[in-house]
Structures are given as C-alpha cells and as structure tokens.
C-alpha cells in the first residue's frame, strides 16, 4: 500500500445472507484523482463505497483509505473524509447558512462557510429554510456539507440526480475546482456523460466485481473501436460502413460524390455504447 494511493482495496467481500453483493473486488484510487464508479442497479457500488467510508463492515479483504483501515475509523480520520450521501439536505426550520455554519464547527480546520455556500451556488438562498429548497438546491446543500470540512477525499453518491442541465454543469465546475485543489474524488453515477466529463478513470462494477478499469476515452478499447461512416445515396437511402480508417474512407467517398457527401456522419461508440455492451445490455 503505497503513499500515492488514496484508496487501496484487495479481495473485498461482503454478503447479505447467501447473496454476495461484493465478490472479490480489487481497486486502487490515486491521490488527487477523480474516480467514477459505474455499474447497474444492485452491482455493489453502494456497499463498496459504504465499506470505504467506514459505515459498513466487510466480510473479507484488505482496505486502506488515506492509509487507515476504515473499519477502525476514528474522528481524526473522519474529518479527512467528506461524504455526500443521496438526499439528506433537509434540516427542519434551520436556514442554509445556519446548517453550513453548524457543520463547519464539527471540523478541526473547516473552510469558510460563506465561501462554501457561494461556491455551491446557494448564496441567494443562504437565509432560506432548508425545507423550502428545491430538489437540486438540497443536493447543493448536501455538497456544501460534504466539503465544508476541507476533506482530502470526497465521496459523492449520484451527486447530480435531479439537477437540471445548467445546474449539472455548474456542479461539474465545482468538482473540477476541488480536484484542481488536490481533493481526491470518488463518485458513483448513472450518467455516463458525467463520468466522461469529470473522471480521470472509470471503474465498472458488475456482480460485485470490478469488470473494467480505464480512462473514459479508452474504456472497452473505445479509442480503437471501428468508426461508423453514414451517408445518403442519391436515391435518398442511408448507407453505413464500419472502418478503421475513416479519414481515407471519407476521402474516397467525397471523390465518388465529386465533392460534398450528402448526410455525412462519422461516429465512434459513445461511452454509453461501450458500457452497455460491457454489462451485457446490448
Ligand atoms: P444502485 O445503483 O441501485 O444504487 P448498487 O450498485 O449501489 O446499486 P448495492 O446497493 O451495493 O448496489 O447492492 C448490491 C446488492 O446487495 C443488491 O443485490 C442489493 O439488493 C443487496 N443489498 C444491499 N444492501 C443490502 C442490505 N442491507 N441487506 C440485504 N441486501 C442488501
């Protein structure tokens, strides 16, 4: 277990009754990395992440998170780890400002609560009671509470579920800013474009095991996958061809058409195509 790893997992197992939710999982996340965990419902992501967070006991395997076994987590370790769970964000009659200040006081070296409120885009709602926030605004508050302690490692569980496209993009900027400042980030998501936009590396979990691990661009040999060239024939039908050399293919096509090729598109598999193939859904 070397020091440049924020997380190191070997042979992790966890069963519920006779169902193996995590079934021999190996994983390493580098310090400063944004790591996305993808996988279908029930794949074992939440179980894995909860073990890493110290909130669930494992049956077997080696786990080190910031150099500590989370099964023996103490308050000093907890203050170095930020967690954004799915859907808390409601604190009765308290205002956003009160809640963020309150949480900041739990940490030895918190960030400035007002700055955090601003960074998550809640400055205009600082004096609103949390129960009056919209769904997306509650998620922003969750994020504020996850980062106010200035964690070295931040876990985000499906962070942008329910966000509108603009809020999602603003959130991505926030995450990029945290990553640029050196925070290690582990996020689970069902949005492939989110993994692609944010992650340095993507791990795909299926059936409680890590079935693929790579950069978003290289996952499942995506980089070298054949390109599909499509165009319209003079009769109006769509023709398609798969090729490893799309540039010369299109040059030949252009020569054949004597210039512009009608309806020309060149595409490679998206991360979603690759992912669905990988988990056997395509
Ligand atoms: P999702 O994408 O739906 O959140 P996930 O990948 O996070 O799924 P887990 O929540 O880790 O999956 O669940 C893995 C398996 O373990 C599932 O089959 C689930 O039903 C089962 N499981 C999870 N928690 C428990 C529990 N407390 N008791 C019994 N079974 C559980």
Coordinates of C-alpha atoms and ligand atoms in Angstrom, one line a residue:
X1 CA 0.0 0.0 0.0
X2 CA 1.9 3.0 -1.2
X3 CA 1.5 6.6 -0.2
X4 CA 0.4 7.8 -3.6
X5 CA -2.8 5.8 -3.2
X6 CA -5.8 7.4 -1.5
X7 CA -7.7 4.1 -1.6
X8 CA -6.4 0.5 -1.9
X9 CA -8.8 -2.5 -1.9
X10 CA -7.9 -6.1 -2.3
X11 CA -10.2 -9.1 -2.4
X12 CA -13.1 -7.3 -0.8
X13 CA -16.1 -9.4 0.0
X14 CA -19.5 -8.7 1.5
X15 CA -22.5 -10.9 1.5
X16 CA -26.0 -10.4 2.7
X17 CA -27.3 -13.8 3.7
X18 CA -26.1 -16.1 0.8
X19 CA -26.0 -13.2 -1.7
X20 CA -22.5 -12.0 -2.5
X21 CA -23.0 -8.2 -3.0
X22 CA -19.2 -7.6 -3.3
X23 CA -17.4 -10.7 -4.6
X24 CA -13.6 -10.3 -4.6
X25 CA -13.2 -6.6 -5.6
X26 CA -9.8 -5.1 -6.2
X27 CA -9.5 -1.3 -6.6
X28 CA -6.8 1.4 -6.3
X29 CA -7.6 5.1 -6.4
X30 CA -4.6 7.5 -6.7
X31 CA -4.3 10.7 -4.6
X32 CA -5.7 13.7 -6.5
X33 CA -7.7 11.5 -8.9
X34 CA -11.3 11.8 -9.9
X35 CA -12.6 8.3 -10.0
X36 CA -16.0 7.3 -11.2
X37 CA -17.7 4.0 -10.2
X38 CA -20.3 2.9 -12.7
X39 CA -22.4 -0.2 -12.6
X40 CA -26.0 -1.3 -13.0
X41 CA -28.5 -1.2 -10.1
X42 CA -27.5 -3.8 -7.5
X43 CA -23.9 -4.1 -8.8
X44 CA -22.4 -3.5 -5.4
X45 CA -21.3 0.1 -5.7
X46 CA -23.1 1.5 -2.6
X47 CA -22.0 -1.5 -0.5
X48 CA -18.4 -0.9 -1.6
X49 CA -18.4 2.8 -1.0
X50 CA -20.0 2.4 2.4
X51 CA -17.2 0.0 3.4
X52 CA -14.7 2.6 2.2
X53 CA -16.5 5.2 4.2
X54 CA -16.4 3.1 7.4
X55 CA -20.1 2.7 7.6
X56 CA -20.4 -1.0 6.7
X57 CA -18.3 -3.9 7.9
X58 CA -16.7 -6.2 5.3
X59 CA -16.6 -10.0 5.5
X60 CA -13.1 -10.3 3.9
X61 CA -10.4 -8.4 2.1
X62 CA -7.8 -5.6 2.6
X63 CA -9.0 -2.0 2.7
X64 CA -6.9 1.1 3.2
X65 CA -8.4 4.6 2.9
X66 CA -6.0 7.5 3.4
X67 CA -3.7 5.0 5.0
X68 CA -6.2 3.8 7.6
X69 CA -8.5 0.7 7.7
X70 CA -12.0 2.3 7.7
X71 CA -13.3 -0.5 9.9
X72 CA -11.2 1.2 12.6
X73 CA -12.1 4.7 11.7
X74 CA -11.6 7.4 14.4
X75 CA -12.8 11.0 14.4
X76 CA -9.4 12.3 13.1
X77 CA -9.8 10.1 10.1
X78 CA -13.4 11.0 9.6
X79 CA -12.6 14.7 9.5
X80 CA -10.3 14.0 6.5
X81 CA -13.1 12.3 4.5
X82 CA -16.1 14.1 3.1
X83 CA -19.3 12.3 2.2
X84 CA -22.2 13.4 0.1
X85 CA -25.0 10.9 0.5
X86 CA -28.1 10.7 -1.6
X87 CA -30.8 13.1 -0.4
X88 CA -30.3 14.5 3.1
X89 CA -30.4 18.2 2.6
X90 CA -33.4 19.0 4.9
X91 CA -33.0 20.3 8.5
X92 CA -36.4 21.5 9.5
X93 CA -36.5 25.1 10.4
X94 CA -32.8 25.8 10.0
X95 CA -31.6 28.1 7.2
X96 CA -28.9 27.1 4.7
X97 CA -26.4 29.5 6.5
X98 CA -27.2 28.0 9.9
X99 CA -26.7 24.4 8.8
X100 CA -23.4 25.1 7.0
X101 CA -22.0 27.0 9.9
X102 CA -23.2 24.3 12.3
X103 CA -21.5 21.5 10.2
X104 CA -18.3 23.6 9.8
X105 CA -17.9 23.6 13.6
X106 CA -17.5 19.8 13.6
X107 CA -14.2 20.0 11.8
X108 CA -10.8 20.9 13.0
X109 CA -9.9 23.1 10.0
X110 CA -13.1 24.0 8.2
X111 CA -13.5 26.1 5.1
X112 CA -15.2 29.5 5.3
X113 CA -18.9 28.6 5.4
X114 CA -19.9 31.7 3.5
X115 CA -17.4 30.9 0.7
X116 CA -18.7 27.3 0.6
X117 CA -22.3 28.5 0.3
X118 CA -21.2 30.7 -2.6
X119 CA -19.3 28.0 -4.4
X120 CA -22.2 25.6 -4.4
X121 CA -24.4 28.3 -5.8
X122 CA -26.6 28.9 -2.8
X123 CA -25.6 32.5 -1.9
X124 CA -29.1 33.7 -3.0
X125 CA -30.7 31.1 -0.7
X126 CA -28.4 31.4 2.4
X127 CA -31.3 32.7 4.5
X128 CA -33.9 30.2 3.2
X129 CA -35.1 27.4 5.4
X130 CA -33.8 24.1 4.1
X131 CA -37.3 22.6 3.7
X132 CA -38.1 25.4 1.3
X133 CA -35.3 24.5 -1.1
X134 CA -35.9 22.8 -4.5
X135 CA -34.6 19.2 -5.0
X136 CA -31.5 20.5 -6.9
X137 CA -30.8 23.1 -4.2
X138 CA -31.0 20.5 -1.5
X139 CA -28.3 18.5 -3.4
X140 CA -26.2 21.6 -3.5
X141 CA -26.6 21.9 0.3
X142 CA -25.5 18.2 0.6
X143 CA -22.4 19.0 -1.3
X144 CA -21.7 22.1 0.8
X145 CA -21.9 19.9 3.9
X146 CA -19.6 17.3 2.3
X147 CA -16.9 19.9 1.5
X148 CA -17.0 22.4 4.4
X149 CA -14.6 20.3 6.4
X150 CA -12.0 20.6 3.5
X151 CA -11.7 16.8 3.0
X152 CA -8.7 15.2 1.4
X153 CA -11.1 12.6 0.0
X154 CA -14.6 13.2 -1.1
X155 CA -17.3 10.6 -1.8
X156 CA -20.2 11.6 -3.9
X157 CA -23.1 9.2 -4.3
X158 CA -25.0 10.0 -7.5
X159 CA -24.4 13.7 -6.9
X160 CA -26.4 15.3 -9.7
X161 CA -29.5 13.2 -9.7
X162 CA -32.4 15.6 -10.2
X163 CA -30.2 18.5 -11.4
X164 CA -31.2 20.5 -14.5
X165 CA -28.6 20.6 -17.2
X166 CA -27.3 24.0 -16.2
X167 CA -27.0 23.0 -12.5
X168 CA -25.2 19.9 -13.6
X169 CA -22.6 21.9 -15.5
X170 CA -22.1 24.3 -12.6
X171 CA -21.7 21.3 -10.3
X172 CA -19.1 19.8 -12.6
X173 CA -17.2 23.1 -12.4
X174 CA -17.3 22.9 -8.7
X175 CA -15.9 19.3 -8.7
X176 CA -13.2 20.3 -11.2
X177 CA -12.2 23.1 -8.9
X178 CA -12.0 20.7 -5.9
X179 CA -9.9 18.3 -8.0
X180 CA -7.6 21.1 -9.1
X181 CA -7.0 22.0 -5.5
X182 CA -5.9 18.4 -4.9
X183 CA -9.0 16.7 -3.4
X184 CA -9.4 13.0 -4.3
X185 CA -12.9 12.4 -5.5
X186 CA -14.8 9.1 -5.8
X187 CA -18.2 9.4 -7.4
X188 CA -20.9 6.9 -8.3
X189 CA -23.1 7.9 -11.1
X190 CA -25.6 6.5 -13.6
X191 CA -24.8 9.4 -16.0
X192 CA -22.2 8.3 -18.5
X193 CA -21.6 11.8 -19.7
X194 CA -20.9 12.8 -16.1
X195 CA -18.2 10.1 -15.8
X196 CA -16.8 11.3 -19.1
X197 CA -16.8 14.9 -18.2
X198 CA -15.2 14.5 -14.7
X199 CA -13.4 11.3 -14.3
X200 CA -9.7 10.6 -14.8
X201 CA -10.5 6.9 -14.6
X202 CA -13.7 4.9 -14.6
X203 CA -14.2 1.6 -12.8
X204 CA -17.2 -0.6 -13.9
X205 CA -18.6 -2.8 -11.2
X206 CA -20.9 -5.7 -12.2
X207 CA -21.9 -8.6 -10.0
X208 CA -19.8 -7.3 -7.1
X209 CA -16.6 -7.3 -9.1
X210 CA -14.6 -4.7 -11.0
X211 CA -15.1 -5.8 -14.6
X212 CA -13.3 -2.8 -16.3
X213 CA -11.0 0.0 -15.4
X214 CA -9.6 2.7 -17.7
X215 CA -9.8 6.3 -18.7
X216 CA -13.2 7.3 -20.1
X217 CA -11.6 7.6 -23.6
X218 CA -10.0 4.1 -23.5
X219 CA -12.6 2.1 -21.7
X220 CA -13.5 -1.1 -23.5
X221 CA -11.0 -0.3 -26.3
X222 CA -13.2 2.6 -27.3
X223 CA -10.3 4.5 -28.7
X224 CA -9.5 1.9 -31.3
X225 CA -13.1 0.8 -32.0
X226 CA -14.2 1.0 -35.6
X227 CA -15.8 4.2 -36.8
X228 CA -19.2 4.1 -38.5
X229 CA -19.5 6.3 -41.6
X230 CA -23.0 7.0 -42.7
X231 CA -24.2 9.0 -45.8
X232 CA -27.2 9.3 -48.1
X233 CA -27.3 7.8 -51.5
X234 CA -28.6 9.8 -54.5
X235 CA -31.8 7.8 -54.1
X236 CA -32.2 9.0 -50.5
X237 CA -31.4 5.8 -48.7
X238 CA -28.9 5.8 -45.7
X239 CA -25.8 3.7 -46.2
X240 CA -23.4 2.8 -43.4
X241 CA -20.0 1.3 -43.3
X242 CA -17.6 0.4 -40.4
X243 CA -14.0 1.3 -40.9
X244 CA -10.7 1.5 -39.0
X245 CA -9.6 4.3 -41.4
X246 CA -12.5 6.8 -41.6
X247 CA -10.4 9.7 -43.0
X248 CA -9.4 7.8 -46.1
X249 CA -12.8 6.3 -46.4
X250 CA -14.5 9.7 -46.4
X251 CA -11.9 11.0 -48.9
X252 CA -12.8 8.1 -51.2
X253 CA -16.5 8.8 -50.7
X254 CA -16.0 12.5 -51.4
X255 CA -14.2 11.6 -54.6
X256 CA -17.0 9.3 -55.6
X257 CA -19.6 12.1 -55.0
X258 CA -17.4 14.7 -56.6
X259 CA -17.5 16.9 -53.5
X260 CA -19.9 17.1 -50.7
X261 CA -21.3 13.8 -49.4
X262 CA -25.0 14.1 -48.5
X263 CA -25.9 13.5 -44.9
X264 CA -22.3 12.5 -43.9
X265 CA -21.7 11.5 -40.3
X266 CA -18.7 9.8 -38.8
X267 CA -19.2 8.3 -35.3
X268 CA -17.4 6.0 -32.8
X269 CA -19.1 4.2 -29.9
X270 CA -20.1 6.5 -27.1
X271 CA -19.1 5.7 -23.5
X272 CA -22.7 4.6 -23.1
X273 CA -22.5 2.2 -26.0
X274 CA -19.3 0.7 -24.6
X275 CA -20.7 0.5 -21.1
X276 CA -24.0 -1.2 -22.1
X277 CA -22.1 -3.8 -24.1
X278 CA -19.8 -4.4 -21.1
X279 CA -22.6 -5.0 -18.7
X280 CA -24.5 -7.2 -21.2
X281 CA -27.3 -4.8 -22.0
X282 CA -26.5 -4.5 -25.7
Ligands
LIG1 P1 -27.7 1.1 -7.2 O1 -27.1 1.5 -8.5 O2 -29.1 0.6 -7.4 O3 -27.6 2.0 -6.1 P2 -25.5 -0.6 -6.1 O4 -24.5 -0.9 -7.2 O5 -25.2 0.6 -5.2 O6 -26.9 -0.3 -6.8 P3 -25.8 -2.1 -3.7 O7 -26.7 -1.2 -3.0 O8 -24.4 -2.2 -3.2 O9 -25.8 -1.9 -5.3 O10 -26.4 -3.6 -3.6 C1 -25.7 -4.8 -4.0 C2 -26.6 -6.0 -3.7 O11 -26.7 -6.2 -2.3 C3 -28.0 -5.8 -4.2 O12 -28.5 -7.1 -4.7 C4 -28.8 -5.4 -3.0 O13 -30.1 -5.9 -3.1 C5 -28.1 -6.1 -1.9 N1 -28.1 -5.4 -0.6 C6 -27.6 -4.1 -0.4 N2 -27.8 -3.7 0.9 C7 -28.4 -4.8 1.5 C8 -28.8 -5.0 2.8 N3 -28.7 -4.1 3.8 N4 -29.4 -6.2 3.1 C9 -29.6 -7.1 2.2 N5 -29.2 -7.0 0.9 C10 -28.6 -5.8 0.5

